[in-house]
């Protein structure tokens, strides 16, 4: 099993599950505390998991397997990539509970239960080693999200959840059919085995497309992104945090776990498709973000642009691209989560997401302005924050494949600066326009306790990303090796000059005569 | 190590002052930051002197590993060599003096801890930039100074114009950063490393190599150097990416002196010098650098001729002087470029701080049309600015001695001539013409501000101060206003910088640009062309006199127009109206960019949103499907709950089907 002597992954699923059930039967305040304690316990278990993860050891660790019936088994296990994404989930969960502490006043027990169930399913997605188990967690994760948006959401929540449904349905049906075929072909539903299985070339193409249909929606990639702005706008703050922080990472995780290792040849064939959609997304959604008047919509559109950097990095098929994409996923999870929390802080005070209603918050909310600035800069990808590391690596990776894709994707750094600074200016700078804004108090201790940990991790990941990249290194290496045969040829093709090379000293003598 | 303290003391001070802010109060915040900077400055000069007398050699102090991704590995590390040492003294000296100056200048501001924290943060980022041992750390510093610049330009965040200027500065710089980043990507692709010494060692071997870029094949080193140079153009406000610099004058004047004159804007020049062996491998790139530099020098000088805001004149002057530095680098005289960077830092900071002192005395009025006759009222400021003006215009006697600019700027002009290339001759010609213009606008500034009759009462700021309109004041054009000389914390930095403006050229020119001493001084930290430096000192006498003559013509014209007959400027402006307007409106760059970049971006964004997302994707996607569903069944009202359940149902049914199938087969 593992060195710990107890099935830690199952325990991490059991704790929030038990708490979720209990929450349904207790008073509002008890439910809050219960949810907080359960998520903190899971965070503690996550830290134990990270501490005991053997970097550079076996690829799959903490493996648990219990055959249920036929080929279907309760199979859990993680590699470094799954570990980091689980850490992201368990790190954000207590923050979400804290963010809902005062904002949610109706049906608190059910709300907390939905969130705890969400946590179970998120951890399940990253830990599942059986393809059908993965499917259950992957698709079921949407149910609590629907409930969160549909019950505790804004005025237009029905339309939002409807869109969410339509987009996801098509993809998930196709993916399920593809899974059947694969299991039948390979004779196993074990994910690690499938990752090494060489599917016939002619089948890879449609299998890849079937999975792509699901992951592209989850990512979301252009043009199947339009559910995201609506979902974010309607979701309560904590719902947005989890949506942007973890759910959007499932598409990328799907590419890493399924599309790339299982169908390497098809992945190469469809590089053009991924690159084209990603390049459009960077420019298109960034420009849309520039003209938004709703804070949450703006950040939602910026998420689409950032996720496009993930997909270009992944399909660069080299180490920098893959590692960059993973770091962008982690960083975006933290930064966009924090930005949604920042929106939530002022939404709780003024009950509007309309940017123009605010202004001059630096005057009466200086602490808020400082933290908001930090997360804005991390979103822009300022070196020293987590945003830079991932973006830089992804783009380095993709430059090795195509200078065109690199330059178009890099325009995101200009547009990103424009829309984020424009947002920051309208919210934090300028003069205070009305009395209700002037009356807004600065961050409470609870809010600082939510934002400060994220701020610390964002800086940590920016200055010393090694802590986060080391556990994933070996797995990225394995993926890179798996992709090596299919690796695309770059467009740089450096050719040395025909002229004899002068030594630097001789060269200096020659200069400027 | 001293270098670690030099770099990290300002960061520590920034954190204390920034987070402490209103808790610790004004005085502790100011004391902490200013002391940290004077300490850093005190530690920097011995390092510089060590390199000056040849007793030090280059070294690298590792700090922390940063990033490991396959072959791409780089660390946080502090590199110290001659080039760094020069920048260290420039950055820490000017920064320390600006910190001190700000005690006086910002005395009445309610937000002082934040201001000093930003200043110290800037200094930290700038020091990280100049001590970078790899391109990515340089980029860290590059973006860090950009952040500090953004924060300081927008320091008075209640002013819409300050906010707009701050965003403009950041975004325009990001355009340059696009080039810088692409340059780093390409450099890593080609050399397999981002370590600066390793790249520089390998660069000469790449001469003549080609690379595929954006679908075509180009000369490898030209592509890399030009991409990196785009970054330098953004940071150093070269023609095309210069539009943010004049607007940056919205920031408090000490900021203009430190960031937008002496240090940050010279980062591009520093980068080209640091990477000079790379640029030497591409004659095409060097030609571009020369032409861009020369054009900027001329362009900015023409705009500077007609501006009326005292800070904007100096801002365009900075832009122009940066052009000089670039064309010096372009013709291969990197040491001359660095020398001008060095002297310019002192005299331009002096001019800005002097202007700040004038503005302080004139109740925040910045328009020179409302100055006049201030010489007698603020004499110390006057003499300080006089020294700055003598330095920038390059006053001196060939073969004897002169002010700072006489050595550095004239050195650049001579080097351009001595390079012997066609583009060098072009740069030489432009350099001389721009020197004439420099002299004219600099003396115009002095005469409008300190000479003639006071025209103060026309200023709204003065009217507010004395509670009089021009009509009430009548013949007394001072309006009864009494300008006061600035307090000691402001005068001391002016004094120190005055010494620099007078002596920096005379004292250091041997080390920086002398053929023999220079090679020993730079010691391989930049590409030092001893032959060119030798030729530079051997140019014909007329070349040496050319810039002095240009300077005198500029001075005479300014005397004629602003001291002898002050109706002339209006007449000239009227006679040359189209040209005057063209210069006054800064060659219409802002209007142009607004029309081809800013407005279309917003229009496109709106188009993609309304027509793309809502009108097409949603209409034919989910909304269209909704219509189909709704018409197909009359259950539309129940859709809300229906979706969730049908979704769960589909999923469950699928799973059940799958399991059944697996079990029965």
mmCIF file of C-alpha atoms in Angstrom, chain B residues 243-525:
data_model
loop_
_atom_site.group_PDB
_atom_site.id
_atom_site.type_symbol
_atom_site.label_atom_id
_atom_site.label_comp_id
_atom_site.label_asym_id
_atom_site.label_seq_id
_atom_site.Cartn_x
_atom_site.Cartn_y
_atom_site.Cartn_z
ATOM 1 C CA UNK B 243 5.376 57.941 -26.061
ATOM 2 C CA UNK B 244 5.144 56.908 -22.442
ATOM 3 C CA UNK B 245 8.148 58.926 -21.215
ATOM 4 C CA UNK B 246 6.805 62.488 -21.521
ATOM 5 C CA UNK B 247 3.526 61.399 -19.916
ATOM 6 C CA UNK B 248 5.505 59.797 -17.104
ATOM 7 C CA UNK B 249 6.190 63.338 -15.883
ATOM 8 C CA UNK B 250 2.844 63.050 -14.098
ATOM 9 C CA UNK B 251 4.814 61.404 -11.313
ATOM 10 C CA UNK B 252 6.393 63.461 -8.522
ATOM 11 C CA UNK B 253 9.549 65.245 -9.693
ATOM 12 C CA UNK B 254 12.031 63.211 -7.594
ATOM 13 C CA UNK B 255 10.683 60.156 -9.423
ATOM 14 C CA UNK B 256 11.332 61.806 -12.751
ATOM 15 C CA UNK B 257 14.887 62.492 -11.686
ATOM 16 C CA UNK B 258 15.634 59.013 -10.413
ATOM 17 C CA UNK B 259 13.670 56.737 -12.721
ATOM 18 C CA UNK B 260 12.891 58.691 -15.837
ATOM 19 C CA UNK B 261 16.235 60.373 -16.241
ATOM 20 C CA UNK B 262 19.130 58.831 -14.377
ATOM 21 C CA UNK B 263 18.517 55.117 -14.012
ATOM 22 C CA UNK B 264 15.603 53.091 -15.356
ATOM 23 C CA UNK B 265 15.440 54.630 -18.795
ATOM 24 C CA UNK B 266 19.122 53.884 -19.263
ATOM 25 C CA UNK B 267 18.472 50.171 -18.721
ATOM 26 C CA UNK B 268 18.150 49.662 -22.457
ATOM 27 C CA UNK B 269 21.576 51.189 -23.047
ATOM 28 C CA UNK B 270 22.969 49.038 -20.259
ATOM 29 C CA UNK B 271 21.442 45.948 -21.843
ATOM 30 C CA UNK B 272 22.969 46.655 -25.247
ATOM 31 C CA UNK B 273 26.374 47.265 -23.625
ATOM 32 C CA UNK B 274 26.077 44.165 -21.452
ATOM 33 C CA UNK B 275 25.286 42.103 -24.534
ATOM 34 C CA UNK B 276 27.707 44.007 -26.769
ATOM 35 C CA UNK B 277 29.541 40.877 -28.004
ATOM 36 C CA UNK B 278 26.182 39.641 -29.296
ATOM 37 C CA UNK B 279 25.481 42.868 -31.116
ATOM 38 C CA UNK B 280 29.007 42.864 -32.532
ATOM 39 C CA UNK B 281 28.103 39.619 -34.286
ATOM 40 C CA UNK B 282 25.410 41.383 -36.298
ATOM 41 C CA UNK B 283 26.389 44.469 -38.322
ATOM 42 C CA UNK B 284 22.764 44.797 -39.422
ATOM 43 C CA UNK B 285 21.524 45.021 -35.852
ATOM 44 C CA UNK B 286 24.182 47.614 -35.053
ATOM 45 C CA UNK B 287 23.092 49.680 -38.033
ATOM 46 C CA UNK B 288 19.518 49.578 -36.777
ATOM 47 C CA UNK B 289 20.641 50.588 -33.281
ATOM 48 C CA UNK B 290 22.595 53.516 -34.717
ATOM 49 C CA UNK B 291 19.788 54.750 -36.920
ATOM 50 C CA UNK B 292 17.122 54.416 -34.233
ATOM 51 C CA UNK B 293 19.376 56.171 -31.721
ATOM 52 C CA UNK B 294 20.213 59.013 -34.077
ATOM 53 C CA UNK B 295 16.605 59.506 -35.149
ATOM 54 C CA UNK B 296 15.488 59.573 -31.528
ATOM 55 C CA UNK B 297 18.173 62.102 -30.644
ATOM 56 C CA UNK B 298 16.931 64.409 -33.367
ATOM 57 C CA UNK B 299 13.220 63.788 -32.958
ATOM 58 C CA UNK B 300 13.166 64.369 -29.216
ATOM 59 C CA UNK B 301 15.316 67.485 -29.532
ATOM 60 C CA UNK B 302 12.912 69.030 -32.055
ATOM 61 C CA UNK B 303 9.965 68.412 -29.748
ATOM 62 C CA UNK B 304 11.922 69.755 -26.790
ATOM 63 C CA UNK B 305 12.376 73.075 -28.609
ATOM 64 C CA UNK B 306 8.772 74.134 -28.272
ATOM 65 C CA UNK B 307 7.412 72.540 -25.085
ATOM 66 C CA UNK B 308 6.418 74.954 -22.334
ATOM 67 C CA UNK B 309 6.202 72.558 -19.380
ATOM 68 C CA UNK B 310 9.598 72.604 -17.684
ATOM 69 C CA UNK B 311 9.511 68.870 -16.907
ATOM 70 C CA UNK B 312 8.494 67.927 -20.414
ATOM 71 C CA UNK B 313 11.400 69.848 -21.893
ATOM 72 C CA UNK B 314 13.761 67.885 -19.674
ATOM 73 C CA UNK B 315 11.908 64.647 -20.474
ATOM 74 C CA UNK B 316 12.380 65.116 -24.203
ATOM 75 C CA UNK B 317 15.938 66.101 -23.517
ATOM 76 C CA UNK B 318 16.407 62.760 -21.730
ATOM 77 C CA UNK B 319 14.872 60.914 -24.653
ATOM 78 C CA UNK B 320 17.254 62.712 -26.980
ATOM 79 C CA UNK B 321 20.316 61.995 -24.830
ATOM 80 C CA UNK B 322 19.356 58.313 -24.711
ATOM 81 C CA UNK B 323 19.385 58.430 -28.492
ATOM 82 C CA UNK B 324 22.994 59.626 -28.298
ATOM 83 C CA UNK B 325 23.881 56.680 -26.078
ATOM 84 C CA UNK B 326 22.304 54.234 -28.488
ATOM 85 C CA UNK B 327 24.036 55.507 -31.565
ATOM 86 C CA UNK B 328 27.285 55.433 -29.675
ATOM 87 C CA UNK B 329 26.631 51.753 -28.993
ATOM 88 C CA UNK B 330 25.580 51.272 -32.584
ATOM 89 C CA UNK B 331 28.890 52.526 -33.960
ATOM 90 C CA UNK B 332 30.708 50.238 -31.533
ATOM 91 C CA UNK B 333 31.680 52.839 -28.931
ATOM 92 C CA UNK B 334 30.004 51.048 -26.010
ATOM 93 C CA UNK B 335 32.365 52.614 -23.522
ATOM 94 C CA UNK B 336 31.385 56.060 -24.776
ATOM 95 C CA UNK B 337 27.732 55.125 -24.430
ATOM 96 C CA UNK B 338 28.323 54.028 -20.834
ATOM 97 C CA UNK B 339 30.339 57.153 -20.114
ATOM 98 C CA UNK B 340 27.503 59.351 -21.310
ATOM 99 C CA UNK B 341 25.081 57.247 -19.283
ATOM 100 C CA UNK B 342 27.279 57.873 -16.250
ATOM 101 C CA UNK B 343 27.657 61.639 -16.624
ATOM 102 C CA UNK B 344 24.092 62.076 -17.856
ATOM 103 C CA UNK B 345 22.790 60.438 -14.696
ATOM 104 C CA UNK B 346 24.339 63.219 -12.636
ATOM 105 C CA UNK B 347 23.555 66.238 -14.726
ATOM 106 C CA UNK B 348 20.077 65.114 -15.761
ATOM 107 C CA UNK B 349 19.129 64.195 -12.201
ATOM 108 C CA UNK B 350 20.459 67.626 -11.270
ATOM 109 C CA UNK B 351 18.311 69.338 -13.901
ATOM 110 C CA UNK B 352 15.229 67.455 -12.789
ATOM 111 C CA UNK B 353 15.787 68.072 -9.108
ATOM 112 C CA UNK B 354 16.531 71.701 -9.948
ATOM 113 C CA UNK B 355 13.264 71.870 -11.870
ATOM 114 C CA UNK B 356 11.597 70.317 -8.839
ATOM 115 C CA UNK B 357 13.081 73.048 -6.693
ATOM 116 C CA UNK B 358 11.716 75.676 -9.088
ATOM 117 C CA UNK B 359 8.293 74.021 -9.090
ATOM 118 C CA UNK B 360 8.427 73.871 -5.295
ATOM 119 C CA UNK B 361 9.237 77.560 -5.178
ATOM 120 C CA UNK B 362 6.540 78.437 -7.720
ATOM 121 C CA UNK B 363 3.628 76.787 -5.929
ATOM 122 C CA UNK B 364 3.482 73.734 -8.235
ATOM 123 C CA UNK B 365 3.438 75.771 -11.436
ATOM 124 C CA UNK B 366 5.261 73.863 -14.186
ATOM 125 C CA UNK B 367 4.672 76.141 -17.154
ATOM 126 C CA UNK B 368 7.784 78.129 -18.035
ATOM 127 C CA UNK B 369 5.694 80.845 -19.655
ATOM 128 C CA UNK B 370 4.713 81.865 -16.134
ATOM 129 C CA UNK B 371 8.209 81.904 -14.699
ATOM 130 C CA UNK B 372 10.811 84.561 -15.342
ATOM 131 C CA UNK B 373 13.328 86.448 -13.246
ATOM 132 C CA UNK B 374 13.725 83.730 -10.671
ATOM 133 C CA UNK B 375 17.512 84.041 -10.615
ATOM 134 C CA UNK B 376 17.514 86.498 -7.732
ATOM 135 C CA UNK B 377 14.877 84.707 -5.689
ATOM 136 C CA UNK B 378 16.247 81.187 -5.724
ATOM 137 C CA UNK B 379 19.931 81.717 -6.457
ATOM 138 C CA UNK B 380 21.206 78.353 -5.241
ATOM 139 C CA UNK B 381 18.758 76.503 -7.473
ATOM 140 C CA UNK B 382 19.756 78.814 -10.290
ATOM 141 C CA UNK B 383 23.455 78.023 -9.964
ATOM 142 C CA UNK B 384 22.790 74.323 -9.669
ATOM 143 C CA UNK B 385 20.722 74.322 -12.838
ATOM 144 C CA UNK B 386 23.329 76.464 -14.513
ATOM 145 C CA UNK B 387 25.887 73.761 -13.812
ATOM 146 C CA UNK B 388 23.474 71.157 -15.232
ATOM 147 C CA UNK B 389 22.912 73.234 -18.342
ATOM 148 C CA UNK B 390 26.624 73.811 -18.878
ATOM 149 C CA UNK B 391 27.107 70.063 -18.533
ATOM 150 C CA UNK B 392 24.365 68.982 -20.917
ATOM 151 C CA UNK B 393 25.251 71.514 -23.574
ATOM 152 C CA UNK B 394 28.841 70.345 -23.397
ATOM 153 C CA UNK B 395 30.610 73.562 -22.536
ATOM 154 C CA UNK B 396 34.381 73.289 -22.556
ATOM 155 C CA UNK B 397 37.533 74.239 -24.366
ATOM 156 C CA UNK B 398 39.046 71.634 -26.633
ATOM 157 C CA UNK B 399 42.282 70.421 -25.161
ATOM 158 C CA UNK B 400 41.825 72.157 -21.832
ATOM 159 C CA UNK B 401 38.803 71.201 -19.731
ATOM 160 C CA UNK B 402 35.037 71.251 -19.666
ATOM 161 C CA UNK B 403 31.863 70.193 -17.974
ATOM 162 C CA UNK B 404 30.683 66.575 -17.928
ATOM 163 C CA UNK B 405 28.812 66.577 -21.231
ATOM 164 C CA UNK B 406 31.785 68.109 -22.966
ATOM 165 C CA UNK B 407 33.629 64.836 -22.521
ATOM 166 C CA UNK B 408 30.871 62.318 -22.892
ATOM 167 C CA UNK B 409 28.555 63.795 -25.505
ATOM 168 C CA UNK B 410 31.312 65.185 -27.661
ATOM 169 C CA UNK B 411 33.058 61.836 -27.301
ATOM 170 C CA UNK B 412 30.042 60.142 -28.808
ATOM 171 C CA UNK B 413 29.884 62.566 -31.709
ATOM 172 C CA UNK B 414 33.586 62.064 -32.386
ATOM 173 C CA UNK B 415 33.273 58.286 -32.136
ATOM 174 C CA UNK B 416 30.472 58.328 -34.711
ATOM 175 C CA UNK B 417 32.727 60.244 -37.053
ATOM 176 C CA UNK B 418 35.704 58.042 -36.316
ATOM 177 C CA UNK B 419 33.823 54.828 -37.009
ATOM 178 C CA UNK B 420 34.200 55.732 -40.675
ATOM 179 C CA UNK B 421 31.083 53.933 -41.801
ATOM 180 C CA UNK B 422 28.310 55.581 -43.753
ATOM 181 C CA UNK B 423 25.818 55.136 -40.967
ATOM 182 C CA UNK B 424 28.448 56.552 -38.608
ATOM 183 C CA UNK B 425 28.622 59.719 -40.728
ATOM 184 C CA UNK B 426 24.857 59.936 -40.628
ATOM 185 C CA UNK B 427 24.909 59.649 -36.864
ATOM 186 C CA UNK B 428 27.688 62.234 -36.662
ATOM 187 C CA UNK B 429 25.707 64.750 -38.683
ATOM 188 C CA UNK B 430 22.550 64.186 -36.673
ATOM 189 C CA UNK B 431 24.569 64.316 -33.470
ATOM 190 C CA UNK B 432 25.909 67.765 -34.294
ATOM 191 C CA UNK B 433 22.520 69.103 -35.334
ATOM 192 C CA UNK B 434 20.925 67.670 -32.203
ATOM 193 C CA UNK B 435 23.694 69.268 -30.141
ATOM 194 C CA UNK B 436 22.672 72.635 -31.543
ATOM 195 C CA UNK B 437 19.055 71.958 -30.665
ATOM 196 C CA UNK B 438 20.054 70.674 -27.225
ATOM 197 C CA UNK B 439 21.909 73.869 -26.544
ATOM 198 C CA UNK B 440 18.982 75.963 -27.719
ATOM 199 C CA UNK B 441 16.255 74.271 -25.677
ATOM 200 C CA UNK B 442 18.451 74.019 -22.587
ATOM 201 C CA UNK B 443 19.277 77.716 -22.618
ATOM 202 C CA UNK B 444 15.711 78.555 -23.530
ATOM 203 C CA UNK B 445 14.685 76.788 -20.338
ATOM 204 C CA UNK B 446 17.233 78.719 -18.308
ATOM 205 C CA UNK B 447 16.317 82.089 -19.809
ATOM 206 C CA UNK B 448 12.562 81.614 -19.554
ATOM 207 C CA UNK B 449 12.868 80.475 -15.948
ATOM 208 C CA UNK B 450 15.563 82.588 -14.401
ATOM 209 C CA UNK B 451 15.927 85.673 -16.599
ATOM 210 C CA UNK B 452 13.669 88.391 -17.888
ATOM 211 C CA UNK B 453 10.724 89.885 -16.034
ATOM 212 C CA UNK B 454 8.511 87.811 -13.752
ATOM 213 C CA UNK B 455 5.310 86.615 -15.466
ATOM 214 C CA UNK B 456 4.062 84.806 -12.387
ATOM 215 C CA UNK B 457 0.642 86.322 -12.007
ATOM 216 C CA UNK B 458 -0.586 84.674 -15.190
ATOM 217 C CA UNK B 459 -0.217 81.307 -13.467
ATOM 218 C CA UNK B 460 -3.372 79.918 -11.911
ATOM 219 C CA UNK B 461 -1.315 78.287 -9.173
ATOM 220 C CA UNK B 462 0.160 81.642 -8.213
ATOM 221 C CA UNK B 463 -3.238 83.309 -8.471
ATOM 222 C CA UNK B 464 -4.591 80.768 -5.995
ATOM 223 C CA UNK B 465 -1.671 81.443 -3.718
ATOM 224 C CA UNK B 466 -1.888 85.231 -3.665
ATOM 225 C CA UNK B 467 -5.681 85.413 -4.126
ATOM 226 C CA UNK B 468 -5.418 87.885 -7.006
ATOM 227 C CA UNK B 469 -6.305 87.916 -10.679
ATOM 228 C CA UNK B 470 -3.891 89.410 -13.232
ATOM 229 C CA UNK B 471 -6.172 92.475 -13.464
ATOM 230 C CA UNK B 472 -6.035 93.079 -9.733
ATOM 231 C CA UNK B 473 -2.294 92.711 -9.728
ATOM 232 C CA UNK B 474 -1.902 95.324 -12.430
ATOM 233 C CA UNK B 475 1.654 96.267 -13.253
ATOM 234 C CA UNK B 476 3.114 94.071 -10.556
ATOM 235 C CA UNK B 477 3.479 90.889 -12.592
ATOM 236 C CA UNK B 478 4.793 89.033 -9.559
ATOM 237 C CA UNK B 479 1.355 89.385 -7.989
ATOM 238 C CA UNK B 480 3.187 89.932 -4.729
ATOM 239 C CA UNK B 481 4.266 86.288 -4.668
ATOM 240 C CA UNK B 482 7.529 85.457 -2.948
ATOM 241 C CA UNK B 483 9.322 82.333 -4.156
ATOM 242 C CA UNK B 484 11.404 80.718 -1.460
ATOM 243 C CA UNK B 485 14.613 78.811 -1.830
ATOM 244 C CA UNK B 486 14.159 75.111 -1.056
ATOM 245 C CA UNK B 487 15.058 73.616 2.343
ATOM 246 C CA UNK B 488 18.347 71.922 3.142
ATOM 247 C CA UNK B 489 17.351 68.310 2.315
ATOM 248 C CA UNK B 490 16.678 69.490 -1.216
ATOM 249 C CA UNK B 491 19.685 71.748 -1.568
ATOM 250 C CA UNK B 492 22.240 69.200 -0.381
ATOM 251 C CA UNK B 493 21.468 66.721 -3.209
ATOM 252 C CA UNK B 494 21.556 69.602 -5.666
ATOM 253 C CA UNK B 495 24.988 70.491 -4.393
ATOM 254 C CA UNK B 496 26.309 66.963 -4.633
ATOM 255 C CA UNK B 497 24.969 66.531 -8.138
ATOM 256 C CA UNK B 498 26.398 69.882 -9.143
ATOM 257 C CA UNK B 499 29.813 68.529 -8.252
ATOM 258 C CA UNK B 500 29.071 65.515 -10.431
ATOM 259 C CA UNK B 501 27.899 67.631 -13.350
ATOM 260 C CA UNK B 502 31.011 69.739 -13.211
ATOM 261 C CA UNK B 503 33.634 67.105 -12.518
ATOM 262 C CA UNK B 504 32.388 63.662 -13.615
ATOM 263 C CA UNK B 505 33.648 64.082 -17.160
ATOM 264 C CA UNK B 506 37.030 65.551 -16.293
ATOM 265 C CA UNK B 507 37.791 63.032 -13.548
ATOM 266 C CA UNK B 508 36.684 59.832 -15.237
ATOM 267 C CA UNK B 509 37.149 60.300 -18.964
ATOM 268 C CA UNK B 510 40.539 58.591 -19.007
ATOM 269 C CA UNK B 511 39.185 55.439 -17.446
ATOM 270 C CA UNK B 512 36.021 55.277 -19.489
ATOM 271 C CA UNK B 513 37.011 56.232 -23.014
ATOM 272 C CA UNK B 514 40.775 56.426 -23.216
ATOM 273 C CA UNK B 515 42.135 53.782 -25.598
ATOM 274 C CA UNK B 516 44.692 52.345 -23.168
ATOM 275 C CA UNK B 517 43.136 53.025 -19.775
ATOM 276 C CA UNK B 518 39.721 52.078 -21.057
ATOM 277 C CA UNK B 519 40.687 48.561 -22.066
ATOM 278 C CA UNK B 520 42.098 47.942 -18.597
ATOM 279 C CA UNK B 521 39.149 49.578 -16.855
ATOM 280 C CA UNK B 522 36.380 47.739 -18.705
ATOM 281 C CA UNK B 523 38.387 44.543 -18.589
ATOM 282 C CA UNK B 524 36.133 42.589 -20.919
ATOM 283 C CA UNK B 525 32.863 43.503 -19.224
#
